[in-house]
XYZ file of C-alpha atoms in Angstrom:
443
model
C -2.818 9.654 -40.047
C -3.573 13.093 -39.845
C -5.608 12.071 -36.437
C -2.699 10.936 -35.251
C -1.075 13.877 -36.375
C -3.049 16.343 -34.653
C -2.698 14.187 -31.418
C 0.616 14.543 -31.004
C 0.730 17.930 -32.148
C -1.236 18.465 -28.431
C 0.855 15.944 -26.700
C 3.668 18.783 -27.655
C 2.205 20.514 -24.852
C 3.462 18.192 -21.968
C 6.114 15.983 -23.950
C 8.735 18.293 -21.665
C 6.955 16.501 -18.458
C 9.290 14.131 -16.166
C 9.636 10.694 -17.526
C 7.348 8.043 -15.443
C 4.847 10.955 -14.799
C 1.474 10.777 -14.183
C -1.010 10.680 -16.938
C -2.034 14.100 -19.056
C -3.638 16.583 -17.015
C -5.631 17.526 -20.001
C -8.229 14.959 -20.712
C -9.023 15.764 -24.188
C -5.376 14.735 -24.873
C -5.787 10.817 -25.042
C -3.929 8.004 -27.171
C -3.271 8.474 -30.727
C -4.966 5.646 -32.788
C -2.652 5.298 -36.259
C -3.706 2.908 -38.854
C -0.537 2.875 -40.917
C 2.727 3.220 -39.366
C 6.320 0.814 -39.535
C 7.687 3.019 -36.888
C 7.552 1.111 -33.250
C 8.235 -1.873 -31.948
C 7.981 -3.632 -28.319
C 9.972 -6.495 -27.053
C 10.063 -8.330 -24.010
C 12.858 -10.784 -24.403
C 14.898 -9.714 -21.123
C 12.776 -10.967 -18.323
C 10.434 -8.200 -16.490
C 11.512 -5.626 -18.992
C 9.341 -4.320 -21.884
C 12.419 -2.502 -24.629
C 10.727 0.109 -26.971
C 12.358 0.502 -30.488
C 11.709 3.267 -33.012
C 12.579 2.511 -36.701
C 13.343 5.673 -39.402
C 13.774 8.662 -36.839
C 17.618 9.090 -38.013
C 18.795 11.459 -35.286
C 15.483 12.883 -34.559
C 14.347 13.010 -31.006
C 11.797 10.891 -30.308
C 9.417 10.416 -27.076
C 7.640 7.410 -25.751
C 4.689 6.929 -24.022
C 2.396 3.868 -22.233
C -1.481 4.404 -22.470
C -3.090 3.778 -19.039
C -6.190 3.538 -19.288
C -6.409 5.196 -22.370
C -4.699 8.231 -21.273
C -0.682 8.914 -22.056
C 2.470 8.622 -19.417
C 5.470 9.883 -20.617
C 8.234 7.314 -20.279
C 11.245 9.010 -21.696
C 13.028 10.588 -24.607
C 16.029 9.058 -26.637
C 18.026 9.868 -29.783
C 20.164 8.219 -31.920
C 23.862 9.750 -32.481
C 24.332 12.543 -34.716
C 24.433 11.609 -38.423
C 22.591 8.716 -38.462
C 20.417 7.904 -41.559
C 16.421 7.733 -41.273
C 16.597 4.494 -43.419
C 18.903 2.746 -40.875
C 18.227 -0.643 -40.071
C 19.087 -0.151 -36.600
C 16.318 1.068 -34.478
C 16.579 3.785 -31.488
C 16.911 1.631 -28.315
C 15.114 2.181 -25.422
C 15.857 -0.758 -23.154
C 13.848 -0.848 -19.586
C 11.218 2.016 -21.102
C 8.688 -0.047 -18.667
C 8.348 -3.209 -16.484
C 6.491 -6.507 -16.155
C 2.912 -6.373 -14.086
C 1.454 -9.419 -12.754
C -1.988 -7.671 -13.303
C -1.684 -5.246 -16.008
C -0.403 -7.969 -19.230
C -1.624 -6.153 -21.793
C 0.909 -3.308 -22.332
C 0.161 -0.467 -25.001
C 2.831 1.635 -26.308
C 3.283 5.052 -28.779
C 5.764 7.478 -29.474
C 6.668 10.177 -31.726
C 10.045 11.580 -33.250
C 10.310 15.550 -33.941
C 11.756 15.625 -37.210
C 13.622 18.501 -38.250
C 11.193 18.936 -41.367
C 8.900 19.572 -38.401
C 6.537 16.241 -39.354
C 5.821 13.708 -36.343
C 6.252 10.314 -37.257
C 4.159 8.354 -35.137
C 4.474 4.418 -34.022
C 2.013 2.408 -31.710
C 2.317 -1.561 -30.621
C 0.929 -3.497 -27.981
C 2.294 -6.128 -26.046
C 1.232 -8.982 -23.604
C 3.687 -9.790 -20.966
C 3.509 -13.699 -18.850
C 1.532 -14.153 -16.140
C 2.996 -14.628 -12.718
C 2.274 -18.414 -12.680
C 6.241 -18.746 -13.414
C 7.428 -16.143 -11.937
C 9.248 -17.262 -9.110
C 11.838 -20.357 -9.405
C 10.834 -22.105 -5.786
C 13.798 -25.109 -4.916
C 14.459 -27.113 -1.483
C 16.199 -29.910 -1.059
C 14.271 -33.138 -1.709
C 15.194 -34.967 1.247
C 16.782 -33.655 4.775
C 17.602 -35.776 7.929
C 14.448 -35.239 10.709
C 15.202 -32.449 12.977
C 17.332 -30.544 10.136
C 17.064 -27.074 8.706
C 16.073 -27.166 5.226
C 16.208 -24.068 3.314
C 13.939 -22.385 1.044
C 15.375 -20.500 -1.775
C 13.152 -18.223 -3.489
C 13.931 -15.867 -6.854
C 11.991 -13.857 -8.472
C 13.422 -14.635 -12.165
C 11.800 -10.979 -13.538
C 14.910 -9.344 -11.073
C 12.484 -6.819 -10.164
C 11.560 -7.638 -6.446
C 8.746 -4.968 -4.819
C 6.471 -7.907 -3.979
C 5.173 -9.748 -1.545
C 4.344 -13.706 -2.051
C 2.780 -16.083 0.743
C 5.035 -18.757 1.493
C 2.564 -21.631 3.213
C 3.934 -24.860 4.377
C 2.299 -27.729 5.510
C 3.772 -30.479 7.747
C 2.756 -33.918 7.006
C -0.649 -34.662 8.960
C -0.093 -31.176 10.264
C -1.706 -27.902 10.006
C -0.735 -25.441 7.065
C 0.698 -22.028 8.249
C 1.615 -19.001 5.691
C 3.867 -16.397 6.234
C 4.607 -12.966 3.820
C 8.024 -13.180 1.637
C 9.017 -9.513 1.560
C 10.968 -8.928 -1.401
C 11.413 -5.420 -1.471
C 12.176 -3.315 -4.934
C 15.395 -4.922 -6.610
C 15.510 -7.392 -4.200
C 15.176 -10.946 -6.206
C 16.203 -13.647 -3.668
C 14.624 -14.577 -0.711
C 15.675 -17.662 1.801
C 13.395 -18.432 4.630
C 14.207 -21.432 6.526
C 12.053 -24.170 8.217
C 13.047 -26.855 10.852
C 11.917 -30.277 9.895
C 10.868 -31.866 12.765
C 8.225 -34.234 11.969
C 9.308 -37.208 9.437
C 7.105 -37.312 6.067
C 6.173 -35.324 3.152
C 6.535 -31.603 3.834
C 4.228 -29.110 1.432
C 5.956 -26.047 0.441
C 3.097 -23.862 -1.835
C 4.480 -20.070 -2.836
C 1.054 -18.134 -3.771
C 1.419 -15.015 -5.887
C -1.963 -13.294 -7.866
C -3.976 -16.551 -7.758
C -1.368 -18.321 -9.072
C 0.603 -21.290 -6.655
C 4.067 -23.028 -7.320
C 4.457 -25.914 -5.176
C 7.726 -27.848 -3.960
C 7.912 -31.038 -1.937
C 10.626 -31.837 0.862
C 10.906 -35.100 2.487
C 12.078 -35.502 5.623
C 13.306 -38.761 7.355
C 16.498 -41.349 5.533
C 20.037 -40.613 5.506
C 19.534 -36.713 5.016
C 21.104 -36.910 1.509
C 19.718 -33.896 -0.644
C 18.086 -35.414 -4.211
C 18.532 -33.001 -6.883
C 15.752 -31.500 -8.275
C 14.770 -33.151 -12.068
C 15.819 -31.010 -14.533
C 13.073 -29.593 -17.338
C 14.631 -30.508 -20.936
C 14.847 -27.108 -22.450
C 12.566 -24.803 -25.284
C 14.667 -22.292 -27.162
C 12.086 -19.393 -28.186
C 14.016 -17.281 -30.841
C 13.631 -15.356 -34.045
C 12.977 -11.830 -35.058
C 10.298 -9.164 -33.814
C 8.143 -11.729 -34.848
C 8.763 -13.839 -32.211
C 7.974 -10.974 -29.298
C 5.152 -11.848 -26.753
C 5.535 -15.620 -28.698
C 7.701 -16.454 -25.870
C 5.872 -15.388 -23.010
C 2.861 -17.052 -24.242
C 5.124 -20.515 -24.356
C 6.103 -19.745 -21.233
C 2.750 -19.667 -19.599
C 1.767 -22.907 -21.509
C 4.673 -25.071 -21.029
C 6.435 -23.366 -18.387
C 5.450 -26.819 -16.111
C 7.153 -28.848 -18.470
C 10.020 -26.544 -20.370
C 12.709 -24.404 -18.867
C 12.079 -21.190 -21.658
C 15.314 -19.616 -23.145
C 14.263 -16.469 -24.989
C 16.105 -15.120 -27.424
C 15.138 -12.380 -29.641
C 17.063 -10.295 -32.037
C 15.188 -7.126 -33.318
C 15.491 -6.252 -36.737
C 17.415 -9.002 -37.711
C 17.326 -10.899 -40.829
C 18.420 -14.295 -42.173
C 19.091 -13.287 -45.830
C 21.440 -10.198 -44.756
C 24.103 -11.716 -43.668
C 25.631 -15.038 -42.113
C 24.952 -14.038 -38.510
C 21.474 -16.679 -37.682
C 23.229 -19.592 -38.837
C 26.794 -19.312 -36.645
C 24.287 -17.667 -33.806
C 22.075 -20.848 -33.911
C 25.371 -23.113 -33.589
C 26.053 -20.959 -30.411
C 22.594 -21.459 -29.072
C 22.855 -25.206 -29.521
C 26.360 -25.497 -27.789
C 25.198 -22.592 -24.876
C 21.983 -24.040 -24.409
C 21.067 -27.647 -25.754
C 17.482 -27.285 -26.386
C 14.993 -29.949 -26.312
C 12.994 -28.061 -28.607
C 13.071 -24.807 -30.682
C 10.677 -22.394 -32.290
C 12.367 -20.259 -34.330
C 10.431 -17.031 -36.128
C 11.920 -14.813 -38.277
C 11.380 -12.519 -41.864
C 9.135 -10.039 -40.840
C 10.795 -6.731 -42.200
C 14.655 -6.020 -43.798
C 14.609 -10.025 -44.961
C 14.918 -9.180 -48.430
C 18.692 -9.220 -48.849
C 20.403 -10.480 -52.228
C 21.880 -14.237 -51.460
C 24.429 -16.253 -53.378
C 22.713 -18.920 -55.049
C 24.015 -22.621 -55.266
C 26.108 -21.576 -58.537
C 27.849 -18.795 -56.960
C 26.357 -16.074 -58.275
C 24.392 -13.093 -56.164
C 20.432 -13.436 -56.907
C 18.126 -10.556 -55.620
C 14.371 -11.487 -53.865
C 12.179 -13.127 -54.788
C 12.549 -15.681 -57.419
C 13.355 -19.301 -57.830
C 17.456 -19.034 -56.997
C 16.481 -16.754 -53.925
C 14.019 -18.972 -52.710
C 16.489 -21.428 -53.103
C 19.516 -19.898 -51.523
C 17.099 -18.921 -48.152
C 15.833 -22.435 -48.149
C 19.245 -23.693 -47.559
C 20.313 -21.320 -45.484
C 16.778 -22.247 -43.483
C 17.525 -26.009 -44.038
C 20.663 -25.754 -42.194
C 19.559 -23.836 -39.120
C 16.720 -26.909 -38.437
C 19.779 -29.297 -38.637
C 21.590 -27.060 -36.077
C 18.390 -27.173 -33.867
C 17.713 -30.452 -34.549
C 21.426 -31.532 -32.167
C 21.570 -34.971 -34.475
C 18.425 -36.249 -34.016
C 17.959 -35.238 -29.960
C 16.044 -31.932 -30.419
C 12.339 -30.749 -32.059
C 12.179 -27.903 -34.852
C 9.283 -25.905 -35.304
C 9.582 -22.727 -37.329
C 7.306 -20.611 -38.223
C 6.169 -18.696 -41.423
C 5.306 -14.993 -41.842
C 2.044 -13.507 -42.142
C 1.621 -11.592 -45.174
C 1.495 -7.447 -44.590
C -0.717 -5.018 -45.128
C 1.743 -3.268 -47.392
C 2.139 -4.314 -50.942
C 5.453 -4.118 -51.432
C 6.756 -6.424 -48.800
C 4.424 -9.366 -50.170
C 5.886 -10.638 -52.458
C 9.204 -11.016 -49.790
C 7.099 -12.203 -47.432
C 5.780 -14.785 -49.974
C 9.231 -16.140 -51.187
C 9.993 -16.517 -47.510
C 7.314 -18.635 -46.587
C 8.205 -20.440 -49.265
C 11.461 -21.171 -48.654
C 10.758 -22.223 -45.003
C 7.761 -24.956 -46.572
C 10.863 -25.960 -49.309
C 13.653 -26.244 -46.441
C 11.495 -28.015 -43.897
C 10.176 -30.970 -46.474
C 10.980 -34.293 -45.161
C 13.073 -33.468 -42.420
C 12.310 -35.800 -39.223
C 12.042 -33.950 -36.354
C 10.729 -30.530 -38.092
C 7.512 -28.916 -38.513
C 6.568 -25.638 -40.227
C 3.531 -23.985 -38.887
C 1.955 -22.196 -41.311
C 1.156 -19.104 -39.557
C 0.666 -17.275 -43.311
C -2.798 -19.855 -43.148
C -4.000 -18.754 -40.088
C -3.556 -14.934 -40.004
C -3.683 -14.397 -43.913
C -4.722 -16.947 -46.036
C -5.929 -14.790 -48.641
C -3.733 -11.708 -48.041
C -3.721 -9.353 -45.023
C -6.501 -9.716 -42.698
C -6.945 -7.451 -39.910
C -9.314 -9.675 -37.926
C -9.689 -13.320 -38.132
C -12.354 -15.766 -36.624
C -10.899 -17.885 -33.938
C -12.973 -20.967 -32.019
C -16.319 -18.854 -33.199
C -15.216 -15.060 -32.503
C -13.877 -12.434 -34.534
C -10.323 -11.208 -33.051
C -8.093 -8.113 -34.297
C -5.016 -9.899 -34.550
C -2.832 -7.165 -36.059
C -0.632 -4.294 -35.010
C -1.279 -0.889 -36.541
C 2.455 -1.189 -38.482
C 0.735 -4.032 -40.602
C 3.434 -6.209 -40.219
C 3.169 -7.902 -36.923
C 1.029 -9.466 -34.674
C -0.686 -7.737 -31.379
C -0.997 -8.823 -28.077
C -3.918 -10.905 -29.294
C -2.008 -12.387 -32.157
C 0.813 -13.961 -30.275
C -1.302 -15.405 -27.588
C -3.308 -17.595 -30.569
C 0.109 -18.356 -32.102
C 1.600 -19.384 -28.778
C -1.673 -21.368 -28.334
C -1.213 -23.659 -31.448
C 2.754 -23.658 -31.309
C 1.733 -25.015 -27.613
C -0.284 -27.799 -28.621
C 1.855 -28.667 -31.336
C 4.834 -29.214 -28.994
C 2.465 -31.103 -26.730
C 0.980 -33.338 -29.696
C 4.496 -34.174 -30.596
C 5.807 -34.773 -27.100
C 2.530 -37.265 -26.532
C 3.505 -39.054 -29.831
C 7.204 -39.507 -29.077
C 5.969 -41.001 -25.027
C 3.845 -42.594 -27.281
C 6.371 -44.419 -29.907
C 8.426 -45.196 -26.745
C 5.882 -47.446 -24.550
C 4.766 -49.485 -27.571
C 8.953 -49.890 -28.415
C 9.231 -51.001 -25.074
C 6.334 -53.482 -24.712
């Protein structure tokens, strides 16, 4: 800590410098490396933004910074309103602090608050962002009359434009021909045409970083246009916990899911009623074919009323109890009578003492809630990143892999990507059984 300390007591120097600057002149001022901080948090739940939040600054000032290359640029400066307590729940917001790179997924994060004691709190967290694979939402009619226009819409679904994607088409039996899309900054739509003159299967292919999405037109038959099939839908929500989750879903199962993130910092399922009436709004909004919920990592120790009325406190046997049910009823909500897939996932345990045995009692609960319930499966992420307390590294298909933010509560960059991994090929294990059930029911 007290490296960290003396780092940002030099980052002082420059923390007056325009935000989105370039890095420190001064190269002996680098990154500050903290081993024991509950302070920051990263989130990139709103498409092509990455949202900072600071926890326990109370009005303090506090700065935030992205290490390039392991050098800091200043992003910006925020504080919360006057009077507010440093043991708020409610994090300092600092929505947009950066943006989504197709080439630069690994995102790392710090900031500092000036407290008026004159200490400097410090928080770092890392982040991986999608890939562009799914980046752009490419649709065209299915079928057009020969000799018609057929339109090409193109949206960049990160809203952030400032790109340019080949657009190639190839005719059938014909030669392919590419063309720039200029989407300049902010601008998210793009609509080239194309005149279908020869009758056959047209190849549209829009190429972005190595990665291609390709659409199909036909051309010839009455000219009726054949709506595109629509992807059933995966509902990615939760807590912080669930924060680079989502994008790693995305990039796995983006072919076969339309992704709905959804992901409410700092919120907790014991504290009050708000998950279970919010998950009967994502059902009704929504309709998800499947769900992967994730929540408990910090503040999810509230006292609950227990079955006989009476408020219990965390962690024993009528707590457990009281967030099992609470738990149980959420999977039913996801589960839309029968037509949707639940999988929720447990907590790692912390580095921290003190929150284990919460974190314990939750993962409990979630085990208790999900027992028997067709349709549901807990993934034990508690197994995999700690199943003998905290670990800061785990092996993982033969290699050791830090796997744990410096706050140690959640998971890094590297973290989330093996959780998305097995959450993946859970959903895909299930989906293959249920295509599975279905031929043999109809042979």
């Amino acid at each position: 800590m007290l490296a960290g300390l003396a780092t940002c007591a030099a980052l002082l120097a420059f923390a007056a410098a325009p935000a989105q600057g370039a890095p420190a002149a001064t190269p002996s001022v680098g990154c500050p490396t903290v081993t024991d901080n509950e302070h920051l948090v990263a989130e990139t739940a709103r498409p092509g933004s990455i949202g900072l939040r600071f926890f326990r600054a109370g009005s303090a000032r506090v700065i935030f910074f992205e290490c390039v290359h392991g050098m800091p640029v200043r992003l910006g400066a925020r504080r919360s309103p006057p009077g507010t307590p440093i043991d708020s729940a409610t994090p300092l917001h600092f929505d947009d602090a950066a943006t989504w790179s197709c080439t630069r997924r690994t995102r790392d994060f710090f900031a500092y608050a000036v407290m008026p004691d004159g200490s400097l709190p410090i928080g770092t967290y890392s982040v991986r962002t999608p890939s562009c694979a799914h980046r752009f939402d490419v649709r065209v009619a299915r079928r057009v009359a020969a000799g018609a226009t057929a339109r090409i819409r193109i949206v960049d679904t990160w809203a952030l434009g400032g790109i340019r994607p080949t657009l190639c088409i190839t005719p059938p039996e014909g030669q392919r021909r590419c063309r720039l899309v200029v989407l300049e900054s902010a601008k998210t739509v793009a609509t080239p045409r194309l005149r279908a003159t020869r009758r056959g299967r047209w190849r549209i292919d829009l190429r972005v970083r190595g990665h291609s999405q390709p659409a199909t037109l036909t051309v010839g038959g009455d000219g009726a246009t054949v709506a595109p099939r629509a992807r059933p839908g995966l509902l990615a929500t939760g807590d912080s916990t669930m924060g680079g989750v989502d994008g790693f879903l995305d990039d796995a199962l983006g072919e076969q899911f339309d992704l709905r993130s959804d992901v409410r910092l700092g919120s907790a399922l014991s504290r009050t009623s708000f998950w279970p009436y919010h998950a009967i709004s994502q059902v009704r909004s929504w309709r998800p074919t499947v769900t992967v919920m994730s929540v408990g990592a910090a503040f999810d120790g509230s006292p609950m009323m227990s079955a006989a009325g009476t408020v219990v406190a965390c962690c024993g046997p009528d707590w457990i109890a009281a967030y099992a049910g609470r738990v149980r009823s959420m999977m039913r909500t996801y589960l839309r009578g029968g037509e949707g897939r639940v999988f929720w996932l447990t907590v790692p345990m912390p580095r921290n003492a003190t929150g284990i045995p919460m974190v314990t009692a939750i993962n409990q609960a979630i085990v208790f809630a999900g027992a028997g319930i067709a349709g549901v499966a807990v993934i034990r992420v508690d197994q995999i990143f700690s199943p003998h307390g905290f670990q800061q590294t785990i092996r993982y298909r033969g290699r050791a892999v830090d796997v744990r933010e410096p706050d140690g509560i959640h998971l890094n960059a590297s973290g989330t990507a093996i959780t998305g991994d097995i959450v993946a090929r859970a959903i895909r294990a299930q989906q293959t059984a249920l295509k599975s059930v279905g031929k043999r029911t109809a042979g």
